[in-house]
């Protein structure tokens, strides 16, 4: 395989190509093919960007049809039929059945763009600077979003410029299962000399993806919502990784029955791997002045076309979400067995997750690396997350066939057994 140019020219900052050092040429649903024709099952799926698989034929056709009409591909934030279709479909398919009412801000197309816009909006709307965020949270790496991201690896890469405007609180479970970390938040809010600047907003992932598949309890999330309401603080759910069906519902917070003030989505929003993000805000929070927050790539038409096709195809009824929940239970059961196997062999491990966002925490980054590199050698692309990469994380496409899902899980089991027997 010709990798010399890639190794020589691409910056040292590259990551995934280190774990999977082959040249991929084709992909279809949950399968990737490399230059030598070798196939891999994909349990990474663009880190949650390919919830509907690679080259999903429905979205591909929608895009081809749009291009065939010479549809507008780039129009800054001018009105296009692609944008109108997207907003109408979002309202009909997602908002109305859930009783939701949001205005839609189309920022730049990445997750971090959406988070920047969301936290800026919260500050503008409330006239306060502080944003509460949680331990192990990951919200992106541009300066504003980075301030809300916990991992030191990213925080130290600013050339010494301090991150500002965020206060970290312990996520659910951070202090052990017997401590409700929200007691601390509530106490600080009621304590004039507790040192916490009253925040404009709280930003939270209901399941932390990069932070290691930490799952916030549903009651905990409900309590967080009521604390926010009681103190006039905006609740921002960052659903960039956990949204778009990953946890078995379109929005991850639906499980808890809460209604955030602001929501961020990106990653799988286009349904096809095209760059696309939106920020949803309660209508009365739309405090932006025209053009006050801009960007050249606001609402990429092709992504809006594929996003519309995705919503129509997968979210017009509950068949798809029930199937995701079913597959989630399969992964959960197999991961629990693997965690037990590891634990019984002196490598303490726990399973966690919601829907098809699941992980096995093996406590050690070295053990997790051994498992995932053996998996790659056997034809399974799977990555780790957590502060030391200690969580083996499954983010397979939600559209994966049962056959590929089981084959991927079998490979993982074989690799875990190999590590146990070393
Ligand atoms: C929850 C969450 N927020 C924000 C981001 C940042 O998104 P992007 O990498 O597109 O900037 C990510 C990326 O993994 C994420 O998982």
PDB file of N, CA, C and O in Angstrom, residues 7-46:
ATOM      1  N   UNK A   7       2.178   9.801   4.867  1.00  0.00           N
ATOM      2  CA  UNK A   7       2.984   9.939   6.096  1.00  0.00           C
ATOM      3  C   UNK A   7       3.864  11.180   6.047  1.00  0.00           C
ATOM      4  O   UNK A   7       4.031  11.870   7.038  1.00  0.00           O
ATOM      5  N   UNK A   8       4.411  11.450   4.870  1.00  0.00           N
ATOM      6  CA  UNK A   8       5.354  12.558   4.734  1.00  0.00           C
ATOM      7  C   UNK A   8       4.642  13.907   4.811  1.00  0.00           C
ATOM      8  O   UNK A   8       5.114  14.830   5.453  1.00  0.00           O
ATOM      9  N   UNK A   9       3.470  14.018   4.179  1.00  0.00           N
ATOM     10  CA  UNK A   9       2.870  15.341   4.021  1.00  0.00           C
ATOM     11  C   UNK A   9       1.844  15.738   5.082  1.00  0.00           C
ATOM     12  O   UNK A   9       1.665  16.918   5.347  1.00  0.00           O
ATOM     13  N   UNK A  10       1.192  14.758   5.668  1.00  0.00           N
ATOM     14  CA  UNK A  10       0.129  15.142   6.593  1.00  0.00           C
ATOM     15  C   UNK A  10       0.728  15.487   7.962  1.00  0.00           C
ATOM     16  O   UNK A  10       1.652  14.827   8.433  1.00  0.00           O
ATOM     17  N   UNK A  11       0.187  16.515   8.586  1.00  0.00           N
ATOM     18  CA  UNK A  11       0.704  16.980   9.875  1.00  0.00           C
ATOM     19  C   UNK A  11       0.690  15.868  10.916  1.00  0.00           C
ATOM     20  O   UNK A  11      -0.151  14.967  10.887  1.00  0.00           O
ATOM     21  N   UNK A  12       1.579  16.023  11.844  1.00  0.00           N
ATOM     22  CA  UNK A  12       1.694  15.100  12.968  1.00  0.00           C
ATOM     23  C   UNK A  12       0.412  15.039  13.802  1.00  0.00           C
ATOM     24  O   UNK A  12       0.227  14.154  14.624  1.00  0.00           O
ATOM     25  N   UNK A  13      -0.473  15.971  13.577  1.00  0.00           N
ATOM     26  CA  UNK A  13      -1.701  16.068  14.376  1.00  0.00           C
ATOM     27  C   UNK A  13      -2.696  14.949  14.040  1.00  0.00           C
ATOM     28  O   UNK A  13      -3.641  14.710  14.781  1.00  0.00           O
ATOM     29  N   UNK A  14      -2.438  14.247  12.944  1.00  0.00           N
ATOM     30  CA  UNK A  14      -3.391  13.199  12.528  1.00  0.00           C
ATOM     31  C   UNK A  14      -3.562  12.154  13.634  1.00  0.00           C
ATOM     32  O   UNK A  14      -2.635  11.910  14.412  1.00  0.00           O
ATOM     33  N   UNK A  15      -4.730  11.533  13.688  1.00  0.00           N
ATOM     34  CA  UNK A  15      -4.959  10.556  14.757  1.00  0.00           C
ATOM     35  C   UNK A  15      -5.393   9.186  14.241  1.00  0.00           C
ATOM     36  O   UNK A  15      -4.668   8.213  14.372  1.00  0.00           O
ATOM     37  N   UNK A  16      -6.584   9.106  13.660  1.00  0.00           N
ATOM     38  CA  UNK A  16      -7.159   7.778  13.363  1.00  0.00           C
ATOM     39  C   UNK A  16      -6.293   6.959  12.410  1.00  0.00           C
ATOM     40  O   UNK A  16      -6.273   5.727  12.483  1.00  0.00           O
ATOM     41  N   UNK A  17      -5.564   7.626  11.510  1.00  0.00           N
ATOM     42  CA  UNK A  17      -4.739   6.859  10.564  1.00  0.00           C
ATOM     43  C   UNK A  17      -3.588   6.160  11.283  1.00  0.00           C
ATOM     44  O   UNK A  17      -2.945   5.267  10.734  1.00  0.00           O
ATOM     45  N   UNK A  18      -3.334   6.551  12.531  1.00  0.00           N
ATOM     46  CA  UNK A  18      -2.300   5.837  13.307  1.00  0.00           C
ATOM     47  C   UNK A  18      -2.838   4.483  13.778  1.00  0.00           C
ATOM     48  O   UNK A  18      -2.109   3.491  13.791  1.00  0.00           O
ATOM     49  N   UNK A  19      -4.124   4.460  14.161  1.00  0.00           N
ATOM     50  CA  UNK A  19      -4.701   3.196  14.619  1.00  0.00           C
ATOM     51  C   UNK A  19      -5.041   2.285  13.443  1.00  0.00           C
ATOM     52  O   UNK A  19      -5.042   1.066  13.586  1.00  0.00           O
ATOM     53  N   UNK A  20      -5.356   2.893  12.311  1.00  0.00           N
ATOM     54  CA  UNK A  20      -5.812   2.112  11.156  1.00  0.00           C
ATOM     55  C   UNK A  20      -4.963   2.502   9.935  1.00  0.00           C
ATOM     56  O   UNK A  20      -5.447   3.184   9.018  1.00  0.00           O
ATOM     57  N   UNK A  21      -3.676   2.077   9.912  1.00  0.00           N
ATOM     58  CA  UNK A  21      -2.753   2.606   8.909  1.00  0.00           C
ATOM     59  C   UNK A  21      -2.863   1.915   7.542  1.00  0.00           C
ATOM     60  O   UNK A  21      -1.905   1.332   7.038  1.00  0.00           O
ATOM     61  N   UNK A  22      -4.041   1.970   6.957  1.00  0.00           N
ATOM     62  CA  UNK A  22      -4.230   1.450   5.595  1.00  0.00           C
ATOM     63  C   UNK A  22      -4.919   2.550   4.785  1.00  0.00           C
ATOM     64  O   UNK A  22      -5.408   3.525   5.352  1.00  0.00           O
ATOM     65  N   UNK A  23      -4.969   2.363   3.485  1.00  0.00           N
ATOM     66  CA  UNK A  23      -5.626   3.358   2.628  1.00  0.00           C
ATOM     67  C   UNK A  23      -6.996   2.805   2.232  1.00  0.00           C
ATOM     68  O   UNK A  23      -7.095   1.799   1.535  1.00  0.00           O
ATOM     69  N   UNK A  24      -8.030   3.466   2.717  1.00  0.00           N
ATOM     70  CA  UNK A  24      -9.389   3.006   2.410  1.00  0.00           C
ATOM     71  C   UNK A  24      -9.837   3.589   1.069  1.00  0.00           C
ATOM     72  O   UNK A  24      -9.564   4.753   0.754  1.00  0.00           O
ATOM     73  N   UNK A  25     -10.517   2.770   0.305  1.00  0.00           N
ATOM     74  CA  UNK A  25     -10.937   3.244  -1.012  1.00  0.00           C
ATOM     75  C   UNK A  25     -12.453   3.198  -1.208  1.00  0.00           C
ATOM     76  O   UNK A  25     -12.990   3.912  -2.042  1.00  0.00           O
ATOM     77  N   UNK A  26     -13.121   2.332  -0.476  1.00  0.00           N
ATOM     78  CA  UNK A  26     -14.570   2.208  -0.676  1.00  0.00           C
ATOM     79  C   UNK A  26     -15.253   1.949   0.657  1.00  0.00           C
ATOM     80  O   UNK A  26     -14.646   1.420   1.586  1.00  0.00           O
ATOM     81  N   UNK A  27     -16.536   2.269   0.695  1.00  0.00           N
ATOM     82  CA  UNK A  27     -17.281   1.984   1.918  1.00  0.00           C
ATOM     83  C   UNK A  27     -18.762   1.856   1.596  1.00  0.00           C
ATOM     84  O   UNK A  27     -19.287   2.590   0.759  1.00  0.00           O
ATOM     85  N   UNK A  28     -19.398   0.927   2.259  1.00  0.00           N
ATOM     86  CA  UNK A  28     -20.836   0.738   2.080  1.00  0.00           C
ATOM     87  C   UNK A  28     -21.412   0.282   3.410  1.00  0.00           C
ATOM     88  O   UNK A  28     -20.951  -0.713   3.981  1.00  0.00           O
ATOM     89  N   UNK A  29     -22.411   0.992   3.884  1.00  0.00           N
ATOM     90  CA  UNK A  29     -23.033   0.760   5.180  1.00  0.00           C
ATOM     91  C   UNK A  29     -21.982   0.537   6.276  1.00  0.00           C
ATOM     92  O   UNK A  29     -21.228   1.450   6.572  1.00  0.00           O
ATOM     93  N   UNK A  30     -21.866  -0.658   6.856  1.00  0.00           N
ATOM     94  CA  UNK A  30     -20.921  -0.843   7.961  1.00  0.00           C
ATOM     95  C   UNK A  30     -19.620  -1.486   7.501  1.00  0.00           C
ATOM     96  O   UNK A  30     -18.878  -2.035   8.318  1.00  0.00           O
ATOM     97  N   UNK A  31     -19.343  -1.431   6.200  1.00  0.00           N
ATOM     98  CA  UNK A  31     -18.104  -2.066   5.717  1.00  0.00           C
ATOM     99  C   UNK A  31     -17.218  -1.062   4.988  1.00  0.00           C
ATOM    100  O   UNK A  31     -17.692  -0.291   4.163  1.00  0.00           O
ATOM    101  N   UNK A  32     -15.938  -1.134   5.338  1.00  0.00           N
ATOM    102  CA  UNK A  32     -14.913  -0.334   4.678  1.00  0.00           C
ATOM    103  C   UNK A  32     -14.033  -1.284   3.880  1.00  0.00           C
ATOM    104  O   UNK A  32     -13.798  -2.420   4.312  1.00  0.00           O
ATOM    105  N   UNK A  33     -13.521  -0.821   2.738  1.00  0.00           N
ATOM    106  CA  UNK A  33     -12.612  -1.658   1.947  1.00  0.00           C
ATOM    107  C   UNK A  33     -11.310  -0.893   1.744  1.00  0.00           C
ATOM    108  O   UNK A  33     -11.345   0.304   1.433  1.00  0.00           O
ATOM    109  N   UNK A  34     -10.184  -1.576   1.925  1.00  0.00           N
ATOM    110  CA  UNK A  34      -8.914  -0.879   1.705  1.00  0.00           C
ATOM    111  C   UNK A  34      -8.422  -1.137   0.279  1.00  0.00           C
ATOM    112  O   UNK A  34      -9.022  -1.897  -0.489  1.00  0.00           O
ATOM    113  N   UNK A  35      -7.287  -0.477  -0.007  1.00  0.00           N
ATOM    114  CA  UNK A  35      -6.720  -0.507  -1.359  1.00  0.00           C
ATOM    115  C   UNK A  35      -6.419  -1.922  -1.850  1.00  0.00           C
ATOM    116  O   UNK A  35      -6.430  -2.177  -3.045  1.00  0.00           O
ATOM    117  N   UNK A  36      -6.146  -2.829  -0.906  1.00  0.00           N
ATOM    118  CA  UNK A  36      -5.846  -4.211  -1.316  1.00  0.00           C
ATOM    119  C   UNK A  36      -7.102  -5.068  -1.424  1.00  0.00           C
ATOM    120  O   UNK A  36      -7.016  -6.273  -1.598  1.00  0.00           O
ATOM    121  N   UNK A  37      -8.249  -4.427  -1.243  1.00  0.00           N
ATOM    122  CA  UNK A  37      -9.503  -5.174  -1.367  1.00  0.00           C
ATOM    123  C   UNK A  37      -9.921  -5.853  -0.080  1.00  0.00           C
ATOM    124  O   UNK A  37     -10.896  -6.601  -0.051  1.00  0.00           O
ATOM    125  N   UNK A  38      -9.207  -5.575   1.028  1.00  0.00           N
ATOM    126  CA  UNK A  38      -9.582  -6.201   2.293  1.00  0.00           C
ATOM    127  C   UNK A  38     -10.766  -5.441   2.927  1.00  0.00           C
ATOM    128  O   UNK A  38     -10.786  -4.211   2.929  1.00  0.00           O
ATOM    129  N   UNK A  39     -11.715  -6.195   3.431  1.00  0.00           N
ATOM    130  CA  UNK A  39     -12.885  -5.558   4.034  1.00  0.00           C
ATOM    131  C   UNK A  39     -12.784  -5.505   5.556  1.00  0.00           C
ATOM    132  O   UNK A  39     -12.227  -6.408   6.175  1.00  0.00           O
ATOM    133  N   UNK A  40     -13.352  -4.461   6.114  1.00  0.00           N
ATOM    134  CA  UNK A  40     -13.381  -4.277   7.579  1.00  0.00           C
ATOM    135  C   UNK A  40     -14.804  -3.936   7.991  1.00  0.00           C
ATOM    136  O   UNK A  40     -15.508  -3.222   7.274  1.00  0.00           O
ATOM    137  N   UNK A  41     -15.188  -4.412   9.148  1.00  0.00           N
ATOM    138  CA  UNK A  41     -16.470  -3.984   9.726  1.00  0.00           C
ATOM    139  C   UNK A  41     -16.193  -2.717  10.523  1.00  0.00           C
ATOM    140  O   UNK A  41     -15.195  -2.637  11.265  1.00  0.00           O
ATOM    141  N   UNK A  42     -17.060  -1.734  10.356  1.00  0.00           N
ATOM    142  CA  UNK A  42     -16.791  -0.412  10.922  1.00  0.00           C
ATOM    143  C   UNK A  42     -17.623  -0.161  12.182  1.00  0.00           C
ATOM    144  O   UNK A  42     -18.812   0.122  12.106  1.00  0.00           O
ATOM    145  N   UNK A  43     -16.985  -0.260  13.348  1.00  0.00           N
ATOM    146  CA  UNK A  43     -17.637   0.060  14.622  1.00  0.00           C
ATOM    147  C   UNK A  43     -17.239   1.470  15.088  1.00  0.00           C
ATOM    148  O   UNK A  43     -17.433   1.826  16.238  1.00  0.00           O
ATOM    149  N   UNK A  44     -16.638   2.242  14.187  1.00  0.00           N
ATOM    150  CA  UNK A  44     -16.246   3.616  14.522  1.00  0.00           C
ATOM    151  C   UNK A  44     -17.196   4.594  13.837  1.00  0.00           C
ATOM    152  O   UNK A  44     -17.667   5.558  14.457  1.00  0.00           O
ATOM    153  N   UNK A  45     -17.467   4.308  12.566  1.00  0.00           N
ATOM    154  CA  UNK A  45     -18.466   5.068  11.796  1.00  0.00           C
ATOM    155  C   UNK A  45     -18.289   6.584  11.949  1.00  0.00           C
ATOM    156  O   UNK A  45     -19.210   7.300  12.342  1.00  0.00           O
ATOM    157  N   UNK A  46     -17.067   7.029  11.630  1.00  0.00           N
ATOM    158  CA  UNK A  46     -16.818   8.475  11.667  1.00  0.00           C
ATOM    159  C   UNK A  46     -17.078   9.064  13.037  1.00  0.00           C
ATOM    160  O   UNK A  46     -17.551  10.198  13.144  1.00  0.00           O
TER     161      UNK A  46
END
